[in-house]
Amino acid sequence: MYLKPVIAANWKLNHGPTDAKAFLQRFLAQAPRLADRTVIFFPSAITLTTVVEGLRERPEIQVGVQNVYTEAQGAFTGENSVLMARDAGARVVLVGHSERRHVFGESDETTTKKMALIAQARLIPMLCVGETLAEREAGRTAEVVQRQLTAGLAELDDPQIGAIMLAYEPVWAIGTGRTATPEDAAEIHGVLRQALVSRVGEKMAATIPILYGGSVNRGNASQLLAASDVDGLLVGGASLDADSWAGIVRA
């Protein structure tokens, strides 16, 4: 379904349609078709259709959405549904990003509902897990990410789990300039991999990409990708510049 490594750009609250058009023009000029990896863009909901259209001639590049609501339709002003996302051309959905958890107060229960809804809509969820600095200093990193993973998988059957992607994003490293070392990333990715093995078996667990995110940039991308069990990168700030992003994609 997707080739490893998976290199994903989370634009967050940046790049409207006009900026996105200019970005894609510059990026595509520097990004040849790569048959050995998966590239994903997560634009804002308002910019989604612009990015889908801009990548029409590059079907190997996937497009996703940063969030969906816990209901498929209804009287929920301001929200976006899985059905809308799929109809607009999205194939992947971010779930449980630390900003959704810590800025918007989304709980593990919310993540459980969203993961089930996304899977039912035949979209690919990318479940984000990660610890705060306080949790890390208390030695609770493994406990926290395993709890978040368990909640995300709670209502999925084995085939649905086999279609997901994971992203480990330590909260203390997002947008701070502090990055987990490749060894740090490998350790927690190993914890997540073993948790997947316990749930779906070694063969299926090995196929699920686990990405690292948290102050990834052009300078550290290759080192992170070389770490054990790091199957890709989820990139925030460094994905907002077309030249920087093209460099990371080619890492």
PDB file of C-alpha atoms in Angstrom:
ATOM      1  CA  MET A   1       0.000   0.000   0.000  1.00  0.00           C
ATOM      2  CA  TYR A   2       2.899   2.353   0.735  1.00  0.00           C
ATOM      3  CA  LEU A   3       6.621   2.095   0.334  1.00  0.00           C
ATOM      4  CA  LYS A   4       9.040   2.777   3.171  1.00  0.00           C
ATOM      5  CA  PRO A   5      10.337   5.257   4.075  1.00  0.00           C
ATOM      6  CA  VAL A   6       7.212   7.370   4.429  1.00  0.00           C
ATOM      7  CA  ILE A   7       8.034  11.081   4.340  1.00  0.00           C
ATOM      8  CA  ALA A   8       5.085  13.258   5.418  1.00  0.00           C
ATOM      9  CA  ALA A   9       4.645  17.044   5.570  1.00  0.00           C
ATOM     10  CA  ASN A  10       2.318  18.465   8.221  1.00  0.00           C
ATOM     11  CA  TRP A  11       1.665  22.072   7.214  1.00  0.00           C
ATOM     12  CA  LYS A  12      -0.480  22.736  10.302  1.00  0.00           C
ATOM     13  CA  LEU A  13      -2.025  26.254  10.152  1.00  0.00           C
ATOM     14  CA  ASN A  14       0.093  27.427   7.217  1.00  0.00           C
ATOM     15  CA  HIS A  15      -0.120  27.774   3.418  1.00  0.00           C
ATOM     16  CA  GLY A  16      -3.409  28.880   1.950  1.00  0.00           C
ATOM     17  CA  PRO A  17      -4.316  27.909  -1.631  1.00  0.00           C
ATOM     18  CA  THR A  18      -2.235  30.672  -3.249  1.00  0.00           C
ATOM     19  CA  ASP A  19       0.909  29.805  -1.283  1.00  0.00           C
ATOM     20  CA  ALA A  20       0.324  26.099  -1.891  1.00  0.00           C
ATOM     21  CA  LYS A  21       0.262  26.526  -5.663  1.00  0.00           C
ATOM     22  CA  ALA A  22       3.594  28.359  -5.621  1.00  0.00           C
ATOM     23  CA  PHE A  23       5.060  25.811  -3.187  1.00  0.00           C
ATOM     24  CA  LEU A  24       4.094  22.826  -5.331  1.00  0.00           C
ATOM     25  CA  GLN A  25       5.471  24.394  -8.480  1.00  0.00           C
ATOM     26  CA  ARG A  26       8.866  24.915  -6.843  1.00  0.00           C
ATOM     27  CA  PHE A  27       8.850  21.585  -4.995  1.00  0.00           C
ATOM     28  CA  LEU A  28       7.922  19.454  -8.004  1.00  0.00           C
ATOM     29  CA  ALA A  29      10.684  21.032 -10.046  1.00  0.00           C
ATOM     30  CA  GLN A  30      13.162  19.597  -7.521  1.00  0.00           C
ATOM     31  CA  ALA A  31      11.458  16.294  -6.717  1.00  0.00           C
ATOM     32  CA  PRO A  32      11.743  13.605  -9.380  1.00  0.00           C
ATOM     33  CA  ARG A  33       9.454  10.608  -9.211  1.00  0.00           C
ATOM     34  CA  LEU A  34      10.800   8.361  -6.462  1.00  0.00           C
ATOM     35  CA  ALA A  35       9.859   4.705  -6.671  1.00  0.00           C
ATOM     36  CA  ASP A  36      11.418   3.736  -3.335  1.00  0.00           C
ATOM     37  CA  ARG A  37       9.407   5.813  -0.838  1.00  0.00           C
ATOM     38  CA  THR A  38       6.005   7.286  -0.034  1.00  0.00           C
ATOM     39  CA  VAL A  39       5.503  11.058   0.142  1.00  0.00           C
ATOM     40  CA  ILE A  40       2.428  12.554   1.842  1.00  0.00           C
ATOM     41  CA  PHE A  41       1.188  16.129   2.216  1.00  0.00           C
ATOM     42  CA  PHE A  42      -1.097  17.144   5.088  1.00  0.00           C
ATOM     43  CA  PRO A  43      -2.373  20.639   4.132  1.00  0.00           C
ATOM     44  CA  SER A  44      -5.116  22.534   5.930  1.00  0.00           C
ATOM     45  CA  ALA A  45      -8.682  21.571   5.056  1.00  0.00           C
ATOM     46  CA  ILE A  46      -9.126  24.810   3.113  1.00  0.00           C
ATOM     47  CA  THR A  47      -6.029  24.059   1.016  1.00  0.00           C
ATOM     48  CA  LEU A  48      -6.706  20.352   0.498  1.00  0.00           C
ATOM     49  CA  THR A  49      -8.355  20.508  -2.931  1.00  0.00           C
ATOM     50  CA  THR A  50      -5.662  22.876  -4.219  1.00  0.00           C
ATOM     51  CA  VAL A  51      -2.952  20.389  -3.273  1.00  0.00           C
ATOM     52  CA  VAL A  52      -4.892  17.442  -4.703  1.00  0.00           C
ATOM     53  CA  GLU A  53      -5.264  19.297  -8.004  1.00  0.00           C
ATOM     54  CA  GLY A  54      -1.638  20.421  -7.972  1.00  0.00           C
ATOM     55  CA  LEU A  55      -0.471  16.817  -7.637  1.00  0.00           C
ATOM     56  CA  ARG A  56      -2.818  15.378 -10.254  1.00  0.00           C
ATOM     57  CA  GLU A  57       0.129  14.514 -12.528  1.00  0.00           C
ATOM     58  CA  ARG A  58       2.040  12.961  -9.616  1.00  0.00           C
ATOM     59  CA  PRO A  59      -0.273  10.189  -8.352  1.00  0.00           C
ATOM     60  CA  GLU A  60       2.563   8.581  -6.391  1.00  0.00           C
ATOM     61  CA  ILE A  61       2.353  11.493  -3.913  1.00  0.00           C
ATOM     62  CA  GLN A  62      -0.522  11.111  -1.460  1.00  0.00           C
ATOM     63  CA  VAL A  63      -2.570  13.812   0.248  1.00  0.00           C
ATOM     64  CA  GLY A  64      -4.126  13.677   3.695  1.00  0.00           C
ATOM     65  CA  VAL A  65      -6.014  15.809   6.185  1.00  0.00           C
ATOM     66  CA  GLN A  66      -4.819  16.941   9.595  1.00  0.00           C
ATOM     67  CA  ASN A  67      -8.037  16.173  11.456  1.00  0.00           C
ATOM     68  CA  VAL A  68     -11.595  14.867  11.183  1.00  0.00           C
ATOM     69  CA  TYR A  69     -14.536  14.989  13.543  1.00  0.00           C
ATOM     70  CA  THR A  70     -15.827  12.007  15.523  1.00  0.00           C
ATOM     71  CA  GLU A  71     -19.075  11.903  13.516  1.00  0.00           C
ATOM     72  CA  ALA A  72     -19.483  11.290   9.785  1.00  0.00           C
ATOM     73  CA  GLN A  73     -22.124  14.002   9.316  1.00  0.00           C
ATOM     74  CA  GLY A  74     -24.571  16.192  11.201  1.00  0.00           C
ATOM     75  CA  ALA A  75     -25.015  19.588  12.824  1.00  0.00           C
ATOM     76  CA  PHE A  76     -21.384  20.242  13.780  1.00  0.00           C
ATOM     77  CA  THR A  77     -20.506  23.698  12.510  1.00  0.00           C
ATOM     78  CA  GLY A  78     -16.870  24.171  11.594  1.00  0.00           C
ATOM     79  CA  GLU A  79     -15.921  20.489  11.533  1.00  0.00           C
ATOM     80  CA  ASN A  80     -14.840  18.231   8.667  1.00  0.00           C
ATOM     81  CA  SER A  81     -15.858  14.603   8.230  1.00  0.00           C
ATOM     82  CA  VAL A  82     -14.175  11.482   6.919  1.00  0.00           C
ATOM     83  CA  LEU A  83     -16.662  11.392   4.060  1.00  0.00           C
ATOM     84  CA  MET A  84     -15.843  14.976   3.054  1.00  0.00           C
ATOM     85  CA  ALA A  85     -12.110  14.260   3.283  1.00  0.00           C
ATOM     86  CA  ARG A  86     -12.359  11.168   1.099  1.00  0.00           C
ATOM     87  CA  ASP A  87     -14.552  12.919  -1.453  1.00  0.00           C
ATOM     88  CA  ALA A  88     -12.073  15.817  -1.677  1.00  0.00           C
ATOM     89  CA  GLY A  89      -9.201  13.450  -2.470  1.00  0.00           C
ATOM     90  CA  ALA A  90      -7.605  12.733   0.912  1.00  0.00           C
ATOM     91  CA  ARG A  91      -6.310   9.225   1.500  1.00  0.00           C
ATOM     92  CA  VAL A  92      -4.646   9.604   4.911  1.00  0.00           C
ATOM     93  CA  VAL A  93      -5.763  11.228   8.181  1.00  0.00           C
ATOM     94  CA  LEU A  94      -3.635  12.389  11.092  1.00  0.00           C
ATOM     95  CA  VAL A  95      -5.057  11.256  14.434  1.00  0.00           C
ATOM     96  CA  GLY A  96      -3.974  12.104  17.968  1.00  0.00           C
ATOM     97  CA  HIS A  97      -1.335  14.684  17.082  1.00  0.00           C
ATOM     98  CA  SER A  98       0.065  16.248  20.243  1.00  0.00           C
ATOM     99  CA  GLU A  99      -1.435  19.618  19.339  1.00  0.00           C
ATOM    100  CA  ARG A 100      -4.867  18.006  19.108  1.00  0.00           C
ATOM    101  CA  ARG A 101      -4.294  16.351  22.485  1.00  0.00           C
ATOM    102  CA  HIS A 102      -2.648  19.229  24.368  1.00  0.00           C
ATOM    103  CA  VAL A 103      -4.025  22.356  22.678  1.00  0.00           C
ATOM    104  CA  PHE A 104      -7.535  21.163  21.885  1.00  0.00           C
ATOM    105  CA  GLY A 105      -7.941  18.712  24.760  1.00  0.00           C
ATOM    106  CA  GLU A 106      -8.625  15.564  22.775  1.00  0.00           C
ATOM    107  CA  SER A 107      -8.633  12.444  24.917  1.00  0.00           C
ATOM    108  CA  ASP A 108      -7.635   8.833  24.277  1.00  0.00           C
ATOM    109  CA  GLU A 109     -11.357   8.114  23.940  1.00  0.00           C
ATOM    110  CA  THR A 110     -11.606  10.683  21.144  1.00  0.00           C
ATOM    111  CA  THR A 111      -8.693   9.013  19.392  1.00  0.00           C
ATOM    112  CA  THR A 112     -10.424   5.635  19.677  1.00  0.00           C
ATOM    113  CA  LYS A 113     -13.573   7.002  17.998  1.00  0.00           C
ATOM    114  CA  LYS A 114     -11.675   8.748  15.214  1.00  0.00           C
ATOM    115  CA  MET A 115      -9.519   5.735  14.392  1.00  0.00           C
ATOM    116  CA  ALA A 116     -12.582   3.522  14.029  1.00  0.00           C
ATOM    117  CA  LEU A 117     -14.418   6.056  11.872  1.00  0.00           C
ATOM    118  CA  ILE A 118     -11.421   6.588   9.592  1.00  0.00           C
ATOM    119  CA  ALA A 119     -10.931   2.856   9.096  1.00  0.00           C
ATOM    120  CA  GLN A 120     -14.627   2.391   8.336  1.00  0.00           C
ATOM    121  CA  ALA A 121     -14.363   5.122   5.692  1.00  0.00           C
ATOM    122  CA  ARG A 122     -11.509   3.188   4.031  1.00  0.00           C
ATOM    123  CA  LEU A 123      -9.003   5.918   4.734  1.00  0.00           C
ATOM    124  CA  ILE A 124      -5.557   5.364   6.273  1.00  0.00           C
ATOM    125  CA  PRO A 125      -5.097   6.684   9.805  1.00  0.00           C
ATOM    126  CA  MET A 126      -1.678   7.903  10.893  1.00  0.00           C
ATOM    127  CA  LEU A 127      -1.835   7.634  14.680  1.00  0.00           C
ATOM    128  CA  CYS A 128       0.468  10.024  16.540  1.00  0.00           C
ATOM    129  CA  VAL A 129       1.807   9.168  19.991  1.00  0.00           C
ATOM    130  CA  GLY A 130       4.310  10.904  22.241  1.00  0.00           C
ATOM    131  CA  GLU A 131       5.205  12.002  25.740  1.00  0.00           C
ATOM    132  CA  THR A 132       5.550  15.414  27.360  1.00  0.00           C
ATOM    133  CA  LEU A 133       8.828  16.527  28.920  1.00  0.00           C
ATOM    134  CA  ALA A 134       7.457  15.873  32.413  1.00  0.00           C
ATOM    135  CA  GLU A 135       6.443  12.339  31.424  1.00  0.00           C
ATOM    136  CA  ARG A 136       9.848  11.717  29.880  1.00  0.00           C
ATOM    137  CA  GLU A 137      11.708  12.965  32.955  1.00  0.00           C
ATOM    138  CA  ALA A 138       9.522  10.727  35.121  1.00  0.00           C
ATOM    139  CA  GLY A 139      10.569   7.704  33.071  1.00  0.00           C
ATOM    140  CA  ARG A 140       7.045   7.161  31.736  1.00  0.00           C
ATOM    141  CA  THR A 141       7.669   7.406  27.979  1.00  0.00           C
ATOM    142  CA  ALA A 142       7.042   3.728  27.189  1.00  0.00           C
ATOM    143  CA  GLU A 143       3.938   3.672  29.396  1.00  0.00           C
ATOM    144  CA  VAL A 144       2.473   6.766  27.729  1.00  0.00           C
ATOM    145  CA  VAL A 145       3.017   5.730  24.114  1.00  0.00           C
ATOM    146  CA  GLN A 146       1.739   2.207  24.780  1.00  0.00           C
ATOM    147  CA  ARG A 147      -1.416   3.639  26.387  1.00  0.00           C
ATOM    148  CA  GLN A 148      -1.991   5.959  23.435  1.00  0.00           C
ATOM    149  CA  LEU A 149      -1.397   3.118  20.971  1.00  0.00           C
ATOM    150  CA  THR A 150      -3.777   0.799  22.811  1.00  0.00           C
ATOM    151  CA  ALA A 151      -6.502   3.451  22.733  1.00  0.00           C
ATOM    152  CA  GLY A 152      -5.983   4.060  19.024  1.00  0.00           C
ATOM    153  CA  LEU A 153      -6.299   0.372  18.167  1.00  0.00           C
ATOM    154  CA  ALA A 154      -9.110  -0.428  20.598  1.00  0.00           C
ATOM    155  CA  GLU A 155     -11.945  -0.691  18.059  1.00  0.00           C
ATOM    156  CA  LEU A 156      -9.967  -1.924  15.033  1.00  0.00           C
ATOM    157  CA  ASP A 157      -9.764  -5.501  13.784  1.00  0.00           C
ATOM    158  CA  ASP A 158      -6.486  -7.004  12.622  1.00  0.00           C
ATOM    159  CA  PRO A 159      -6.840  -6.120   8.898  1.00  0.00           C
ATOM    160  CA  GLN A 160      -7.658  -2.529   9.843  1.00  0.00           C
ATOM    161  CA  ILE A 161      -4.618  -2.375  12.126  1.00  0.00           C
ATOM    162  CA  GLY A 162      -2.471  -3.695   9.291  1.00  0.00           C
ATOM    163  CA  ALA A 163      -3.441  -0.651   7.201  1.00  0.00           C
ATOM    164  CA  ILE A 164      -2.463   2.047   9.708  1.00  0.00           C
ATOM    165  CA  MET A 165       0.677   4.123  10.097  1.00  0.00           C
ATOM    166  CA  LEU A 166       2.180   5.347  13.372  1.00  0.00           C
ATOM    167  CA  ALA A 167       4.157   8.472  14.176  1.00  0.00           C
ATOM    168  CA  TYR A 168       6.185   8.901  17.360  1.00  0.00           C
ATOM    169  CA  GLU A 169       6.364  12.607  18.169  1.00  0.00           C
ATOM    170  CA  PRO A 170       7.819  13.475  21.569  1.00  0.00           C
ATOM    171  CA  VAL A 171       5.915  16.591  22.615  1.00  0.00           C
ATOM    172  CA  TRP A 172       9.068  18.201  24.028  1.00  0.00           C
ATOM    173  CA  ALA A 173      10.715  18.068  20.580  1.00  0.00           C
ATOM    174  CA  ILE A 174       7.928  19.571  18.460  1.00  0.00           C
ATOM    175  CA  GLY A 175       8.792  23.051  17.253  1.00  0.00           C
ATOM    176  CA  THR A 176      11.403  23.513  19.996  1.00  0.00           C
ATOM    177  CA  GLY A 177      14.532  22.782  18.010  1.00  0.00           C
ATOM    178  CA  ARG A 178      15.215  19.880  20.392  1.00  0.00           C
ATOM    179  CA  THR A 179      15.284  16.557  18.595  1.00  0.00           C
ATOM    180  CA  ALA A 180      15.350  13.062  19.984  1.00  0.00           C
ATOM    181  CA  THR A 181      18.597  11.355  19.033  1.00  0.00           C
ATOM    182  CA  PRO A 182      18.395   8.509  16.530  1.00  0.00           C
ATOM    183  CA  GLU A 183      19.009   6.194  19.494  1.00  0.00           C
ATOM    184  CA  ASP A 184      16.102   7.744  21.431  1.00  0.00           C
ATOM    185  CA  ALA A 185      13.825   7.322  18.424  1.00  0.00           C
ATOM    186  CA  ALA A 186      14.939   3.738  17.832  1.00  0.00           C
ATOM    187  CA  GLU A 187      14.265   2.817  21.469  1.00  0.00           C
ATOM    188  CA  ILE A 188      10.665   4.045  21.485  1.00  0.00           C
ATOM    189  CA  HIS A 189       9.980   2.773  17.980  1.00  0.00           C
ATOM    190  CA  GLY A 190      11.100  -0.607  19.263  1.00  0.00           C
ATOM    191  CA  VAL A 191       8.607  -0.350  22.128  1.00  0.00           C
ATOM    192  CA  LEU A 192       5.842   0.450  19.653  1.00  0.00           C
ATOM    193  CA  ARG A 193       6.871  -2.371  17.322  1.00  0.00           C
ATOM    194  CA  GLN A 194       6.748  -4.909  20.136  1.00  0.00           C
ATOM    195  CA  ALA A 195       3.324  -3.633  21.178  1.00  0.00           C
ATOM    196  CA  LEU A 196       2.137  -4.185  17.611  1.00  0.00           C
ATOM    197  CA  VAL A 197       3.650  -7.676  17.597  1.00  0.00           C
ATOM    198  CA  SER A 198       1.698  -8.490  20.748  1.00  0.00           C
ATOM    199  CA  ARG A 199      -1.523  -7.332  19.084  1.00  0.00           C
ATOM    200  CA  VAL A 200      -1.293  -8.578  15.485  1.00  0.00           C
ATOM    201  CA  GLY A 201       1.775 -10.819  15.286  1.00  0.00           C
ATOM    202  CA  GLU A 202       5.275 -10.303  13.987  1.00  0.00           C
ATOM    203  CA  LYS A 203       4.538 -10.544  10.261  1.00  0.00           C
ATOM    204  CA  MET A 204       1.830  -7.881  10.178  1.00  0.00           C
ATOM    205  CA  ALA A 205       3.575  -5.669  12.735  1.00  0.00           C
ATOM    206  CA  ALA A 206       6.679  -5.526  10.535  1.00  0.00           C
ATOM    207  CA  THR A 207       4.693  -3.994   7.673  1.00  0.00           C
ATOM    208  CA  ILE A 208       3.304  -1.040   9.683  1.00  0.00           C
ATOM    209  CA  PRO A 209       5.418   2.100   9.150  1.00  0.00           C
ATOM    210  CA  ILE A 210       6.501   3.943  12.298  1.00  0.00           C
ATOM    211  CA  LEU A 211       7.554   7.522  11.563  1.00  0.00           C
ATOM    212  CA  TYR A 212       9.527   9.893  13.759  1.00  0.00           C
ATOM    213  CA  GLY A 213       8.467  13.527  14.141  1.00  0.00           C
ATOM    214  CA  GLY A 214       9.803  16.390  16.217  1.00  0.00           C
ATOM    215  CA  SER A 215      12.081  19.153  14.906  1.00  0.00           C
ATOM    216  CA  VAL A 216      13.085  17.093  11.884  1.00  0.00           C
ATOM    217  CA  ASN A 217      15.094  19.140   9.392  1.00  0.00           C
ATOM    218  CA  ARG A 218      17.237  18.772   6.319  1.00  0.00           C
ATOM    219  CA  GLY A 219      20.331  18.315   8.451  1.00  0.00           C
ATOM    220  CA  ASN A 220      19.134  15.437  10.641  1.00  0.00           C
ATOM    221  CA  ALA A 221      16.714  13.625   8.314  1.00  0.00           C
ATOM    222  CA  SER A 222      19.187  11.068   6.967  1.00  0.00           C
ATOM    223  CA  GLN A 223      20.512  10.178  10.438  1.00  0.00           C
ATOM    224  CA  LEU A 224      17.016   9.649  11.784  1.00  0.00           C
ATOM    225  CA  LEU A 225      16.006   7.518   8.812  1.00  0.00           C
ATOM    226  CA  ALA A 226      19.067   5.326   9.362  1.00  0.00           C
ATOM    227  CA  ALA A 227      17.999   4.471  12.924  1.00  0.00           C
ATOM    228  CA  SER A 228      16.554   1.059  13.711  1.00  0.00           C
ATOM    229  CA  ASP A 229      12.764   0.792  13.271  1.00  0.00           C
ATOM    230  CA  VAL A 230      12.453   4.376  11.949  1.00  0.00           C
ATOM    231  CA  ASP A 231      10.395   3.900   8.799  1.00  0.00           C
ATOM    232  CA  GLY A 232       9.850   7.536   7.919  1.00  0.00           C
ATOM    233  CA  LEU A 233       9.503  11.120   9.077  1.00  0.00           C
ATOM    234  CA  LEU A 234       6.584  13.404   9.951  1.00  0.00           C
ATOM    235  CA  VAL A 235       7.863  16.921   9.364  1.00  0.00           C
ATOM    236  CA  GLY A 236       6.373  20.212  10.543  1.00  0.00           C
ATOM    237  CA  GLY A 237       8.239  23.504  10.196  1.00  0.00           C
ATOM    238  CA  ALA A 238      10.890  22.206   7.790  1.00  0.00           C
ATOM    239  CA  SER A 239       8.158  21.140   5.353  1.00  0.00           C
ATOM    240  CA  LEU A 240       6.925  24.719   4.878  1.00  0.00           C
ATOM    241  CA  ASP A 241       9.824  25.710   2.618  1.00  0.00           C
ATOM    242  CA  ALA A 242       9.813  23.998  -0.784  1.00  0.00           C
ATOM    243  CA  ASP A 243      13.616  23.763  -1.029  1.00  0.00           C
ATOM    244  CA  SER A 244      13.976  22.346   2.496  1.00  0.00           C
ATOM    245  CA  TRP A 245      11.159  19.878   1.945  1.00  0.00           C
ATOM    246  CA  ALA A 246      12.570  18.679  -1.376  1.00  0.00           C
ATOM    247  CA  GLY A 247      15.877  18.002   0.363  1.00  0.00           C
ATOM    248  CA  ILE A 248      14.200  15.960   3.085  1.00  0.00           C
ATOM    249  CA  VAL A 249      12.130  13.998   0.586  1.00  0.00           C
ATOM    250  CA  ARG A 250      15.338  13.009  -1.221  1.00  0.00           C
ATOM    251  CA  ALA A 251      17.112  12.053   2.038  1.00  0.00           C
TER     252      ALA A 251
END
